[in-house]
C-alpha cells in the first residue's frame, strides 16, 4: 500500500509529527467494510513505523465518524465462512499500534464505529457526536468491543441499557460518563491535531511506555498492572530521554528529546 492507492480513507500530515487518517466513504456514512479496514490498518502501521510521526489522529466526517460495520457487506454472511476467515478479526490490529491514537468524533459513532473509537487511546467529541450499539436492532450483538470496552468505560448499567435498547448516548452524556475525555467547542479535528502535536513533542519512548502501562490497566489485575508500571518506570532510567529530561529540569531549560 502507498498512500496514493487508498480508496476508503484519506491520509494527510497536518503537522510533520502527526498522521491524520480520515475515513472517507461519505455515501455510506463511513460504514466499515473489509477494504476500509485493510487500508486503515496499513496507514496506521505506516505511521507507527515512521520516525517523524509521534501521534495519529483518526476521524470521519461532520455527519458520521462511522455508522457501523457495513450491513450490506455482512447481511448474507454464513457462520462457516465468517468463522473460517475470522470475519473482522483483523479489526483489532489497530490496538497493536504503539503510538498514541486520538479519535476525533463528530456525528454518528454507532456499532463498529463506536467500537473503532474505543480502540483508540483518547476520544475527543464534538457537540454533535453520538455513540451507540444498535446491533440489537439488527438481530445481533456487538462483535468488536461494544459489550467489553464500553462496559469498562461506562459501567454495567449504562452499557447494558445501550446494548439492550439500542439507544444512543449524546456527546455530553459520553463525557459525563468518561467514554470521551471531553466535548470540544470548536473544530474537533483541529483540537485533536493540537493534542497529537503536544504528545508528539514528548519523548517517544516515554509516551509509548505510558500507553502500554495505561492499557495494562484494562488487561491485568491491579497488582500485575502495578508491577508492569513499576518495571516500565524503572526501565526509563536506561533511556537518554530520562537523563535529558531531568537534567533540563535541574538546569531550568527545555528538554531536547532524542527519543532514545
Ligand atoms: N452499513 C451500510 N450502509 C450504511 C450503514 C451501515 N452501517 N449506515 C448507513 N449506511 C448507508 C445507508 O444505507 C444509506 O445508503 P443509501 O443512500 O444507499 O440508501 C447511506 O448510508 C445514508 O444513510 P441514511 O440514509 O440511513 O442516513 P440517515 O441520516 O437517514 O440515518 C443513521 C443515519 C441513523 C446512522 C442510519 O444510517 C443507520 O441507522 N445506520 C445503521 C446504524 C447501525 O445499525 N450500525 C450498526 C451496524 S452493525 C455493526 O456495526 C456490528 C459491528 C460488529 C463488529 C464485529 C467485529 C467482529
PDB file of C-alpha atoms and ligand atoms in Angstrom:
ATOM      1  CA  UNK A   1       0.000   0.000   0.000  1.00  0.00           C
ATOM      2  CA  UNK A   2       1.129   3.526  -0.649  1.00  0.00           C
ATOM      3  CA  UNK A   3      -0.994   6.470   0.461  1.00  0.00           C
ATOM      4  CA  UNK A   4      -1.890   7.015  -3.227  1.00  0.00           C
ATOM      5  CA  UNK A   5      -3.831   3.771  -3.527  1.00  0.00           C
ATOM      6  CA  UNK A   6      -6.355   4.226  -0.719  1.00  0.00           C
ATOM      7  CA  UNK A   7      -9.988   4.210  -1.821  1.00  0.00           C
ATOM      8  CA  UNK A   8     -11.775   4.408   1.522  1.00  0.00           C
ATOM      9  CA  UNK A   9      -9.575   6.674   3.646  1.00  0.00           C
ATOM     10  CA  UNK A  10      -7.602   9.890   3.249  1.00  0.00           C
ATOM     11  CA  UNK A  11      -4.185  10.223   4.823  1.00  0.00           C
ATOM     12  CA  UNK A  12      -2.513  13.572   5.456  1.00  0.00           C
ATOM     13  CA  UNK A  13       0.113  15.245   7.638  1.00  0.00           C
ATOM     14  CA  UNK A  14      -1.440  18.376   9.218  1.00  0.00           C
ATOM     15  CA  UNK A  15       1.859  18.671  11.100  1.00  0.00           C
ATOM     16  CA  UNK A  16       5.125  16.882  10.275  1.00  0.00           C
ATOM     17  CA  UNK A  17       4.762  14.928  13.530  1.00  0.00           C
ATOM     18  CA  UNK A  18       1.115  13.873  13.086  1.00  0.00           C
ATOM     19  CA  UNK A  19      -0.627  11.490  10.689  1.00  0.00           C
ATOM     20  CA  UNK A  20      -4.314  12.280  10.160  1.00  0.00           C
ATOM     21  CA  UNK A  21      -6.429   9.403   8.867  1.00  0.00           C
ATOM     22  CA  UNK A  22      -9.904  10.371   7.651  1.00  0.00           C
ATOM     23  CA  UNK A  23     -12.495   7.686   6.982  1.00  0.00           C
ATOM     24  CA  UNK A  24     -13.890   8.506   3.573  1.00  0.00           C
ATOM     25  CA  UNK A  25     -16.982   6.612   2.475  1.00  0.00           C
ATOM     26  CA  UNK A  26     -19.332   9.612   2.638  1.00  0.00           C
ATOM     27  CA  UNK A  27     -22.176   7.933   0.730  1.00  0.00           C
ATOM     28  CA  UNK A  28     -22.351   5.135   3.314  1.00  0.00           C
ATOM     29  CA  UNK A  29     -21.745   7.337   6.392  1.00  0.00           C
ATOM     30  CA  UNK A  30     -18.298   5.726   6.628  1.00  0.00           C
ATOM     31  CA  UNK A  31     -19.731   2.241   7.116  1.00  0.00           C
ATOM     32  CA  UNK A  32     -16.762   0.000   7.839  1.00  0.00           C
ATOM     33  CA  UNK A  33     -16.095  -2.715   5.283  1.00  0.00           C
ATOM     34  CA  UNK A  34     -13.141  -5.052   4.930  1.00  0.00           C
ATOM     35  CA  UNK A  35     -11.403  -2.936   2.302  1.00  0.00           C
ATOM     36  CA  UNK A  36     -11.601   0.129   4.544  1.00  0.00           C
ATOM     37  CA  UNK A  37     -10.176  -1.752   7.492  1.00  0.00           C
ATOM     38  CA  UNK A  38      -7.266  -3.142   5.472  1.00  0.00           C
ATOM     39  CA  UNK A  39      -6.437   0.391   4.361  1.00  0.00           C
ATOM     40  CA  UNK A  40      -6.822   1.795   7.881  1.00  0.00           C
ATOM     41  CA  UNK A  41      -4.517  -0.892   9.279  1.00  0.00           C
ATOM     42  CA  UNK A  42      -1.942  -0.250   6.552  1.00  0.00           C
ATOM     43  CA  UNK A  43      -1.998   3.526   7.093  1.00  0.00           C
ATOM     44  CA  UNK A  44      -1.751   3.158  10.872  1.00  0.00           C
ATOM     45  CA  UNK A  45       1.158   0.722  10.513  1.00  0.00           C
ATOM     46  CA  UNK A  46       2.947   3.102   8.158  1.00  0.00           C
ATOM     47  CA  UNK A  47       2.533   5.923  10.690  1.00  0.00           C
ATOM     48  CA  UNK A  48       3.664   3.665  13.524  1.00  0.00           C
ATOM     49  CA  UNK A  49       6.870   2.857  11.639  1.00  0.00           C
ATOM     50  CA  UNK A  50       7.598   6.450  10.581  1.00  0.00           C
ATOM     51  CA  UNK A  51      10.152   8.011  12.941  1.00  0.00           C
ATOM     52  CA  UNK A  52       8.908  11.514  12.177  1.00  0.00           C
ATOM     53  CA  UNK A  53       5.407  10.704  13.454  1.00  0.00           C
ATOM     54  CA  UNK A  54       4.637  10.951  17.168  1.00  0.00           C
ATOM     55  CA  UNK A  55       0.861  10.516  17.227  1.00  0.00           C
ATOM     56  CA  UNK A  56      -2.066   9.619  14.981  1.00  0.00           C
ATOM     57  CA  UNK A  57      -5.488  11.222  14.647  1.00  0.00           C
ATOM     58  CA  UNK A  58      -8.427   9.207  13.319  1.00  0.00           C
ATOM     59  CA  UNK A  59     -11.595  10.969  12.216  1.00  0.00           C
ATOM     60  CA  UNK A  60     -14.624  10.705   9.952  1.00  0.00           C
ATOM     61  CA  UNK A  61     -16.919  13.396   8.551  1.00  0.00           C
ATOM     62  CA  UNK A  62     -19.075  16.000  10.308  1.00  0.00           C
ATOM     63  CA  UNK A  63     -22.105  13.737   9.924  1.00  0.00           C
ATOM     64  CA  UNK A  64     -20.525  10.412  10.808  1.00  0.00           C
ATOM     65  CA  UNK A  65     -17.366   9.154  12.423  1.00  0.00           C
ATOM     66  CA  UNK A  66     -18.678   5.773  11.257  1.00  0.00           C
ATOM     67  CA  UNK A  67     -22.249   4.414  11.247  1.00  0.00           C
ATOM     68  CA  UNK A  68     -21.072   0.889  11.987  1.00  0.00           C
ATOM     69  CA  UNK A  69     -19.901  -2.168  10.156  1.00  0.00           C
ATOM     70  CA  UNK A  70     -21.171  -2.294   6.588  1.00  0.00           C
ATOM     71  CA  UNK A  71     -24.531  -4.008   6.954  1.00  0.00           C
ATOM     72  CA  UNK A  72     -24.840  -4.574   3.228  1.00  0.00           C
ATOM     73  CA  UNK A  73     -21.493  -6.408   3.166  1.00  0.00           C
ATOM     74  CA  UNK A  74     -22.500  -8.517   6.175  1.00  0.00           C
ATOM     75  CA  UNK A  75     -26.098  -9.389   5.544  1.00  0.00           C
ATOM     76  CA  UNK A  76     -25.583 -12.600   3.557  1.00  0.00           C
ATOM     77  CA  UNK A  77     -22.736 -13.947   5.672  1.00  0.00           C
ATOM     78  CA  UNK A  78     -22.930 -17.551   6.827  1.00  0.00           C
ATOM     79  CA  UNK A  79     -21.364 -18.812  10.036  1.00  0.00           C
ATOM     80  CA  UNK A  80     -18.942 -21.300   8.441  1.00  0.00           C
ATOM     81  CA  UNK A  81     -17.362 -18.674   6.191  1.00  0.00           C
ATOM     82  CA  UNK A  82     -17.320 -15.967   8.853  1.00  0.00           C
ATOM     83  CA  UNK A  83     -15.621 -18.400  11.228  1.00  0.00           C
ATOM     84  CA  UNK A  84     -13.099 -19.768   8.739  1.00  0.00           C
ATOM     85  CA  UNK A  85     -11.998 -16.327   7.548  1.00  0.00           C
ATOM     86  CA  UNK A  86     -12.120 -14.993  11.153  1.00  0.00           C
ATOM     87  CA  UNK A  87     -14.527 -12.300   9.988  1.00  0.00           C
ATOM     88  CA  UNK A  88     -13.409  -8.874  11.199  1.00  0.00           C
ATOM     89  CA  UNK A  89     -10.633 -10.454  13.292  1.00  0.00           C
ATOM     90  CA  UNK A  90      -8.217  -8.018  11.658  1.00  0.00           C
ATOM     91  CA  UNK A  91     -10.148  -5.097  13.181  1.00  0.00           C
ATOM     92  CA  UNK A  92      -8.153  -5.357  16.360  1.00  0.00           C
ATOM     93  CA  UNK A  93      -4.829  -4.792  14.550  1.00  0.00           C
ATOM     94  CA  UNK A  94      -5.293  -1.110  15.332  1.00  0.00           C
ATOM     95  CA  UNK A  95      -4.886  -1.857  19.030  1.00  0.00           C
ATOM     96  CA  UNK A  96      -1.361  -3.128  18.344  1.00  0.00           C
ATOM     97  CA  UNK A  97      -0.191   0.281  17.131  1.00  0.00           C
ATOM     98  CA  UNK A  98       2.370   1.559  19.644  1.00  0.00           C
ATOM     99  CA  UNK A  99       1.950   5.291  19.067  1.00  0.00           C
ATOM    100  CA  UNK A 100      -0.977   7.139  20.664  1.00  0.00           C
ATOM    101  CA  UNK A 101      -4.132   7.355  18.531  1.00  0.00           C
ATOM    102  CA  UNK A 102      -6.710  10.089  19.103  1.00  0.00           C
ATOM    103  CA  UNK A 103     -10.225   9.666  17.739  1.00  0.00           C
ATOM    104  CA  UNK A 104     -11.920  12.940  16.761  1.00  0.00           C
ATOM    105  CA  UNK A 105     -15.618  12.075  16.692  1.00  0.00           C
ATOM    106  CA  UNK A 106     -18.424  14.102  15.108  1.00  0.00           C
ATOM    107  CA  UNK A 107     -21.862  12.747  14.316  1.00  0.00           C
ATOM    108  CA  UNK A 108     -22.687   9.047  14.394  1.00  0.00           C
ATOM    109  CA  UNK A 109     -20.307   6.625  16.083  1.00  0.00           C
ATOM    110  CA  UNK A 110     -22.550   3.575  16.051  1.00  0.00           C
ATOM    111  CA  UNK A 111     -21.909  -0.141  16.310  1.00  0.00           C
ATOM    112  CA  UNK A 112     -18.496  -0.827  14.818  1.00  0.00           C
ATOM    113  CA  UNK A 113     -17.985   2.957  14.649  1.00  0.00           C
ATOM    114  CA  UNK A 114     -18.226   3.274  18.431  1.00  0.00           C
ATOM    115  CA  UNK A 115     -16.047   0.189  18.762  1.00  0.00           C
ATOM    116  CA  UNK A 116     -13.438   1.696  16.456  1.00  0.00           C
ATOM    117  CA  UNK A 117     -13.393   4.927  18.501  1.00  0.00           C
ATOM    118  CA  UNK A 118     -12.933   2.830  21.650  1.00  0.00           C
ATOM    119  CA  UNK A 119      -9.906   1.081  20.109  1.00  0.00           C
ATOM    120  CA  UNK A 120      -8.217   4.497  20.083  1.00  0.00           C
ATOM    121  CA  UNK A 121      -6.393   5.888  23.124  1.00  0.00           C
ATOM    122  CA  UNK A 122      -8.175   9.208  23.545  1.00  0.00           C
ATOM    123  CA  UNK A 123     -11.635  10.131  22.251  1.00  0.00           C
ATOM    124  CA  UNK A 124     -12.472  13.810  21.709  1.00  0.00           C
ATOM    125  CA  UNK A 125     -16.076  14.535  20.749  1.00  0.00           C
ATOM    126  CA  UNK A 126     -17.752  17.444  19.013  1.00  0.00           C
ATOM    127  CA  UNK A 127     -21.149  18.510  20.371  1.00  0.00           C
ATOM    128  CA  UNK A 128     -22.888  16.531  17.608  1.00  0.00           C
ATOM    129  CA  UNK A 129     -21.200  13.236  18.411  1.00  0.00           C
ATOM    130  CA  UNK A 130     -23.383  10.349  19.460  1.00  0.00           C
ATOM    131  CA  UNK A 131     -22.442   6.865  20.452  1.00  0.00           C
ATOM    132  CA  UNK A 132     -24.456   3.691  20.471  1.00  0.00           C
ATOM    133  CA  UNK A 133     -24.560  -0.052  19.944  1.00  0.00           C
ATOM    134  CA  UNK A 134     -27.660  -0.529  17.756  1.00  0.00           C
ATOM    135  CA  UNK A 135     -26.721  -4.107  16.820  1.00  0.00           C
ATOM    136  CA  UNK A 136     -29.697  -5.382  18.856  1.00  0.00           C
ATOM    137  CA  UNK A 137     -31.967  -3.788  16.229  1.00  0.00           C
ATOM    138  CA  UNK A 138     -30.302  -5.943  13.567  1.00  0.00           C
ATOM    139  CA  UNK A 139     -30.758  -9.198  15.443  1.00  0.00           C
ATOM    140  CA  UNK A 140     -27.114  -9.406  16.517  1.00  0.00           C
ATOM    141  CA  UNK A 141     -24.779  -8.110  19.212  1.00  0.00           C
ATOM    142  CA  UNK A 142     -21.550  -6.073  19.026  1.00  0.00           C
ATOM    143  CA  UNK A 143     -18.508  -8.044  17.922  1.00  0.00           C
ATOM    144  CA  UNK A 144     -15.529  -5.749  18.415  1.00  0.00           C
ATOM    145  CA  UNK A 145     -15.683  -4.371  21.933  1.00  0.00           C
ATOM    146  CA  UNK A 146     -19.200  -2.944  22.290  1.00  0.00           C
ATOM    147  CA  UNK A 147     -20.004  -5.223  25.200  1.00  0.00           C
ATOM    148  CA  UNK A 148     -16.477  -5.181  26.668  1.00  0.00           C
ATOM    149  CA  UNK A 149     -14.695  -1.839  26.197  1.00  0.00           C
ATOM    150  CA  UNK A 150     -17.983   0.034  26.528  1.00  0.00           C
ATOM    151  CA  UNK A 151     -18.760  -1.700  29.821  1.00  0.00           C
ATOM    152  CA  UNK A 152     -15.338  -0.800  31.198  1.00  0.00           C
ATOM    153  CA  UNK A 153     -15.881   2.798  30.115  1.00  0.00           C
ATOM    154  CA  UNK A 154     -19.474   3.275  31.282  1.00  0.00           C
ATOM    155  CA  UNK A 155     -20.091   0.652  33.940  1.00  0.00           C
ATOM    156  CA  UNK A 156     -22.582  -2.187  33.769  1.00  0.00           C
ATOM    157  CA  UNK A 157     -25.939  -0.468  33.978  1.00  0.00           C
ATOM    158  CA  UNK A 158     -25.470   2.135  31.249  1.00  0.00           C
ATOM    159  CA  UNK A 159     -23.637  -0.311  28.978  1.00  0.00           C
ATOM    160  CA  UNK A 160     -26.487  -2.808  29.396  1.00  0.00           C
ATOM    161  CA  UNK A 161     -29.009  -0.064  28.615  1.00  0.00           C
ATOM    162  CA  UNK A 162     -27.235   0.889  25.385  1.00  0.00           C
ATOM    163  CA  UNK A 163     -26.656  -2.717  24.324  1.00  0.00           C
ATOM    164  CA  UNK A 164     -30.193  -3.875  25.158  1.00  0.00           C
ATOM    165  CA  UNK A 165     -32.233  -0.894  23.936  1.00  0.00           C
ATOM    166  CA  UNK A 166     -30.019   0.406  21.146  1.00  0.00           C
ATOM    167  CA  UNK A 167     -30.390   3.984  22.400  1.00  0.00           C
ATOM    168  CA  UNK A 168     -27.606   6.432  21.626  1.00  0.00           C
ATOM    169  CA  UNK A 169     -25.555   8.473  24.061  1.00  0.00           C
ATOM    170  CA  UNK A 170     -25.129  12.207  23.386  1.00  0.00           C
ATOM    171  CA  UNK A 171     -21.677  13.792  23.420  1.00  0.00           C
ATOM    172  CA  UNK A 172     -22.455  15.374  26.794  1.00  0.00           C
ATOM    173  CA  UNK A 173     -23.540  12.075  28.328  1.00  0.00           C
ATOM    174  CA  UNK A 174     -20.472  10.369  26.856  1.00  0.00           C
ATOM    175  CA  UNK A 175     -18.234  12.966  28.507  1.00  0.00           C
ATOM    176  CA  UNK A 176     -20.135  12.811  31.785  1.00  0.00           C
ATOM    177  CA  UNK A 177     -19.594   9.051  31.973  1.00  0.00           C
ATOM    178  CA  UNK A 178     -15.962   9.078  30.841  1.00  0.00           C
ATOM    179  CA  UNK A 179     -16.381   7.443  27.434  1.00  0.00           C
ATOM    180  CA  UNK A 180     -14.777  10.533  25.883  1.00  0.00           C
ATOM    181  CA  UNK A 181     -12.285  12.803  27.575  1.00  0.00           C
ATOM    182  CA  UNK A 182     -14.211  15.966  26.667  1.00  0.00           C
ATOM    183  CA  UNK A 183     -16.599  17.714  24.305  1.00  0.00           C
ATOM    184  CA  UNK A 184     -14.760  20.223  22.107  1.00  0.00           C
ATOM    185  CA  UNK A 185     -16.473  23.566  21.363  1.00  0.00           C
ATOM    186  CA  UNK A 186     -14.614  24.418  18.130  1.00  0.00           C
ATOM    187  CA  UNK A 187     -13.394  22.111  15.383  1.00  0.00           C
ATOM    188  CA  UNK A 188     -12.783  18.710  16.944  1.00  0.00           C
ATOM    189  CA  UNK A 189     -10.243  17.600  14.321  1.00  0.00           C
ATOM    190  CA  UNK A 190      -8.137  20.758  14.801  1.00  0.00           C
ATOM    191  CA  UNK A 191      -8.241  20.196  18.561  1.00  0.00           C
ATOM    192  CA  UNK A 192      -7.285  16.513  18.167  1.00  0.00           C
ATOM    193  CA  UNK A 193      -4.336  17.517  15.963  1.00  0.00           C
ATOM    194  CA  UNK A 194      -3.264  20.026  18.646  1.00  0.00           C
ATOM    195  CA  UNK A 195      -3.352  17.302  21.285  1.00  0.00           C
ATOM    196  CA  UNK A 196      -1.459  14.986  18.923  1.00  0.00           C
ATOM    197  CA  UNK A 197       1.233  17.647  18.350  1.00  0.00           C
ATOM    198  CA  UNK A 198       1.541  18.095  22.130  1.00  0.00           C
ATOM    199  CA  UNK A 199       2.023  14.345  22.533  1.00  0.00           C
ATOM    200  CA  UNK A 200       4.446  14.162  19.593  1.00  0.00           C
ATOM    201  CA  UNK A 201       6.660  16.760  21.296  1.00  0.00           C
ATOM    202  CA  UNK A 202       7.284  14.423  24.256  1.00  0.00           C
ATOM    203  CA  UNK A 203       9.947  11.737  24.303  1.00  0.00           C
ATOM    204  CA  UNK A 204       8.653   8.805  22.247  1.00  0.00           C
ATOM    205  CA  UNK A 205       9.988   6.065  24.493  1.00  0.00           C
ATOM    206  CA  UNK A 206       8.102   7.537  27.442  1.00  0.00           C
ATOM    207  CA  UNK A 207       4.872   8.135  25.508  1.00  0.00           C
ATOM    208  CA  UNK A 208       4.895   4.586  24.182  1.00  0.00           C
ATOM    209  CA  UNK A 209       5.579   3.236  27.661  1.00  0.00           C
ATOM    210  CA  UNK A 210       2.776   5.371  29.120  1.00  0.00           C
ATOM    211  CA  UNK A 211       0.343   3.972  26.546  1.00  0.00           C
ATOM    212  CA  UNK A 212       1.494   0.427  27.271  1.00  0.00           C
ATOM    213  CA  UNK A 213       1.134   0.948  31.020  1.00  0.00           C
ATOM    214  CA  UNK A 214      -2.344   2.518  30.854  1.00  0.00           C
ATOM    215  CA  UNK A 215      -3.508  -0.275  28.558  1.00  0.00           C
ATOM    216  CA  UNK A 216      -2.246  -2.816  31.078  1.00  0.00           C
ATOM    217  CA  UNK A 217      -4.940  -1.458  33.421  1.00  0.00           C
ATOM    218  CA  UNK A 218      -7.541  -2.969  31.073  1.00  0.00           C
ATOM    219  CA  UNK A 219      -5.913  -6.372  30.828  1.00  0.00           C
ATOM    220  CA  UNK A 220      -4.464  -7.183  34.226  1.00  0.00           C
ATOM    221  CA  UNK A 221      -5.393  -7.417  37.897  1.00  0.00           C
ATOM    222  CA  UNK A 222      -4.196  -4.398  39.893  1.00  0.00           C
ATOM    223  CA  UNK A 223      -1.091  -5.978  41.423  1.00  0.00           C
ATOM    224  CA  UNK A 224       0.117  -7.170  38.000  1.00  0.00           C
ATOM    225  CA  UNK A 225      -0.655  -3.809  36.407  1.00  0.00           C
ATOM    226  CA  UNK A 226       1.254  -2.009  39.143  1.00  0.00           C
ATOM    227  CA  UNK A 227       4.171  -4.380  38.654  1.00  0.00           C
ATOM    228  CA  UNK A 228       4.258  -3.647  34.909  1.00  0.00           C
ATOM    229  CA  UNK A 229       4.048   0.084  35.631  1.00  0.00           C
ATOM    230  CA  UNK A 230       6.943  -0.091  38.108  1.00  0.00           C
ATOM    231  CA  UNK A 231       9.110  -2.163  35.722  1.00  0.00           C
ATOM    232  CA  UNK A 232       8.436   0.226  32.851  1.00  0.00           C
ATOM    233  CA  UNK A 233       9.162   3.172  35.154  1.00  0.00           C
ATOM    234  CA  UNK A 234      12.464   1.587  36.262  1.00  0.00           C
ATOM    235  CA  UNK A 235      13.384   0.876  32.640  1.00  0.00           C
ATOM    236  CA  UNK A 236      13.034   4.581  31.835  1.00  0.00           C
ATOM    237  CA  UNK A 237      16.359   5.089  33.676  1.00  0.00           C
ATOM    238  CA  UNK A 238      18.038   3.249  30.785  1.00  0.00           C
ATOM    239  CA  UNK A 239      16.942   5.965  28.333  1.00  0.00           C
ATOM    240  CA  UNK A 240      18.771   9.091  27.170  1.00  0.00           C
ATOM    241  CA  UNK A 241      15.476  10.953  27.410  1.00  0.00           C
ATOM    242  CA  UNK A 242      15.323  10.381  31.183  1.00  0.00           C
ATOM    243  CA  UNK A 243      18.832  11.836  31.615  1.00  0.00           C
ATOM    244  CA  UNK A 244      17.961  14.751  29.341  1.00  0.00           C
ATOM    245  CA  UNK A 245      14.537  15.418  30.884  1.00  0.00           C
ATOM    246  CA  UNK A 246      15.786  15.515  34.445  1.00  0.00           C
ATOM    247  CA  UNK A 247      18.994  17.443  33.551  1.00  0.00           C
ATOM    248  CA  UNK A 248      16.887  20.020  31.683  1.00  0.00           C
ATOM    249  CA  UNK A 249      14.645  20.455  34.718  1.00  0.00           C
ATOM    250  CA  UNK A 250      17.640  20.969  37.016  1.00  0.00           C
ATOM    251  CA  UNK A 251      19.195  23.443  34.544  1.00  0.00           C
ATOM    252  CA  UNK A 252      15.895  25.306  34.092  1.00  0.00           C
ATOM    253  CA  UNK A 253      15.797  24.769  30.298  1.00  0.00           C
ATOM    254  CA  UNK A 254      13.582  22.899  27.833  1.00  0.00           C
ATOM    255  CA  UNK A 255      14.479  19.264  27.193  1.00  0.00           C
ATOM    256  CA  UNK A 256      15.731  18.247  23.777  1.00  0.00           C
ATOM    257  CA  UNK A 257      14.479  14.696  23.294  1.00  0.00           C
ATOM    258  CA  UNK A 258      16.485  12.190  21.263  1.00  0.00           C
ATOM    259  CA  UNK A 259      13.669   9.627  21.553  1.00  0.00           C
ATOM    260  CA  UNK A 260      16.210   7.115  22.762  1.00  0.00           C
TER     261      UNK A 260
HETATM  262  N1  LIG B   1     -23.852  -0.147   6.691  1.00  0.00           N
HETATM  263  C1  LIG B   1     -24.085   0.060   5.399  1.00  0.00           C
HETATM  264  N2  LIG B   1     -24.623   1.195   4.916  1.00  0.00           N
HETATM  265  C2  LIG B   1     -24.937   2.143   5.808  1.00  0.00           C
HETATM  266  C3  LIG B   1     -24.723   1.995   7.185  1.00  0.00           C
HETATM  267  C4  LIG B   1     -24.140   0.780   7.631  1.00  0.00           C
HETATM  268  N3  LIG B   1     -23.854   0.552   8.913  1.00  0.00           N
HETATM  269  N4  LIG B   1     -25.142   3.104   7.829  1.00  0.00           N
HETATM  270  C5  LIG B   1     -25.614   3.935   6.852  1.00  0.00           C
HETATM  271  N5  LIG B   1     -25.481   3.365   5.639  1.00  0.00           N
HETATM  272  C6  LIG B   1     -25.866   3.911   4.349  1.00  0.00           C
HETATM  273  C7  LIG B   1     -27.374   3.882   4.158  1.00  0.00           C
HETATM  274  O1  LIG B   1     -27.780   2.609   3.742  1.00  0.00           O
HETATM  275  C8  LIG B   1     -27.559   4.953   3.106  1.00  0.00           C
HETATM  276  O2  LIG B   1     -27.218   4.418   1.857  1.00  0.00           O
HETATM  277  P1  LIG B   1     -28.186   4.631   0.576  1.00  0.00           P
HETATM  278  O3  LIG B   1     -28.130   6.124   0.353  1.00  0.00           O
HETATM  279  O4  LIG B   1     -27.517   3.839  -0.495  1.00  0.00           O
HETATM  280  O5  LIG B   1     -29.522   4.155   0.982  1.00  0.00           O
HETATM  281  C9  LIG B   1     -26.500   5.983   3.474  1.00  0.00           C
HETATM  282  O6  LIG B   1     -25.554   5.296   4.272  1.00  0.00           O
HETATM  283  C10 LIG B   1     -27.052   7.144   4.266  1.00  0.00           C
HETATM  284  O7  LIG B   1     -27.732   6.616   5.409  1.00  0.00           O
HETATM  285  P2  LIG B   1     -29.235   7.019   5.797  1.00  0.00           P
HETATM  286  O8  LIG B   1     -29.994   7.425   4.586  1.00  0.00           O
HETATM  287  O9  LIG B   1     -29.792   5.915   6.629  1.00  0.00           O
HETATM  288  O10 LIG B   1     -28.932   8.321   6.695  1.00  0.00           O
HETATM  289  P3  LIG B   1     -29.846   8.907   7.846  1.00  0.00           P
HETATM  290  O11 LIG B   1     -29.238  10.237   8.178  1.00  0.00           O
HETATM  291  O12 LIG B   1     -31.275   8.848   7.493  1.00  0.00           O
HETATM  292  O13 LIG B   1     -29.632   7.888   9.108  1.00  0.00           O
HETATM  293  C11 LIG B   1     -28.348   6.520  10.616  1.00  0.00           C
HETATM  294  C12 LIG B   1     -28.395   7.779   9.721  1.00  0.00           C
HETATM  295  C13 LIG B   1     -29.337   6.671  11.776  1.00  0.00           C
HETATM  296  C14 LIG B   1     -26.942   6.386  11.158  1.00  0.00           C
HETATM  297  C15 LIG B   1     -28.736   5.279   9.784  1.00  0.00           C
HETATM  298  O14 LIG B   1     -27.947   5.279   8.599  1.00  0.00           O
HETATM  299  C16 LIG B   1     -28.493   3.962  10.486  1.00  0.00           C
HETATM  300  O15 LIG B   1     -29.257   3.586  11.329  1.00  0.00           O
HETATM  301  N6  LIG B   1     -27.412   3.251  10.096  1.00  0.00           N
HETATM  302  C17 LIG B   1     -27.093   1.946  10.640  1.00  0.00           C
HETATM  303  C18 LIG B   1     -26.523   2.043  12.041  1.00  0.00           C
HETATM  304  C19 LIG B   1     -26.234   0.671  12.575  1.00  0.00           C
HETATM  305  O16 LIG B   1     -27.108  -0.147  12.761  1.00  0.00           O
HETATM  306  N7  LIG B   1     -24.947   0.397  12.852  1.00  0.00           N
HETATM  307  C20 LIG B   1     -24.511  -0.850  13.404  1.00  0.00           C
HETATM  308  C21 LIG B   1     -24.098  -1.758  12.314  1.00  0.00           C
HETATM  309  S1  LIG B   1     -23.752  -3.390  12.889  1.00  0.00           S
HETATM  310  C22 LIG B   1     -22.186  -3.273  13.485  1.00  0.00           C
HETATM  311  O17 LIG B   1     -21.540  -2.266  13.434  1.00  0.00           O
HETATM  312  C23 LIG B   1     -21.659  -4.518  14.058  1.00  0.00           C
HETATM  313  C24 LIG B   1     -20.192  -4.407  14.318  1.00  0.00           C
HETATM  314  C25 LIG B   1     -19.732  -5.771  14.611  1.00  0.00           C
HETATM  315  C26 LIG B   1     -18.263  -5.858  14.566  1.00  0.00           C
HETATM  316  C27 LIG B   1     -17.925  -7.270  14.519  1.00  0.00           C
HETATM  317  C28 LIG B   1     -16.458  -7.469  14.609  1.00  0.00           C
HETATM  318  C29 LIG B   1     -16.085  -8.947  14.730  1.00  0.00           C
END
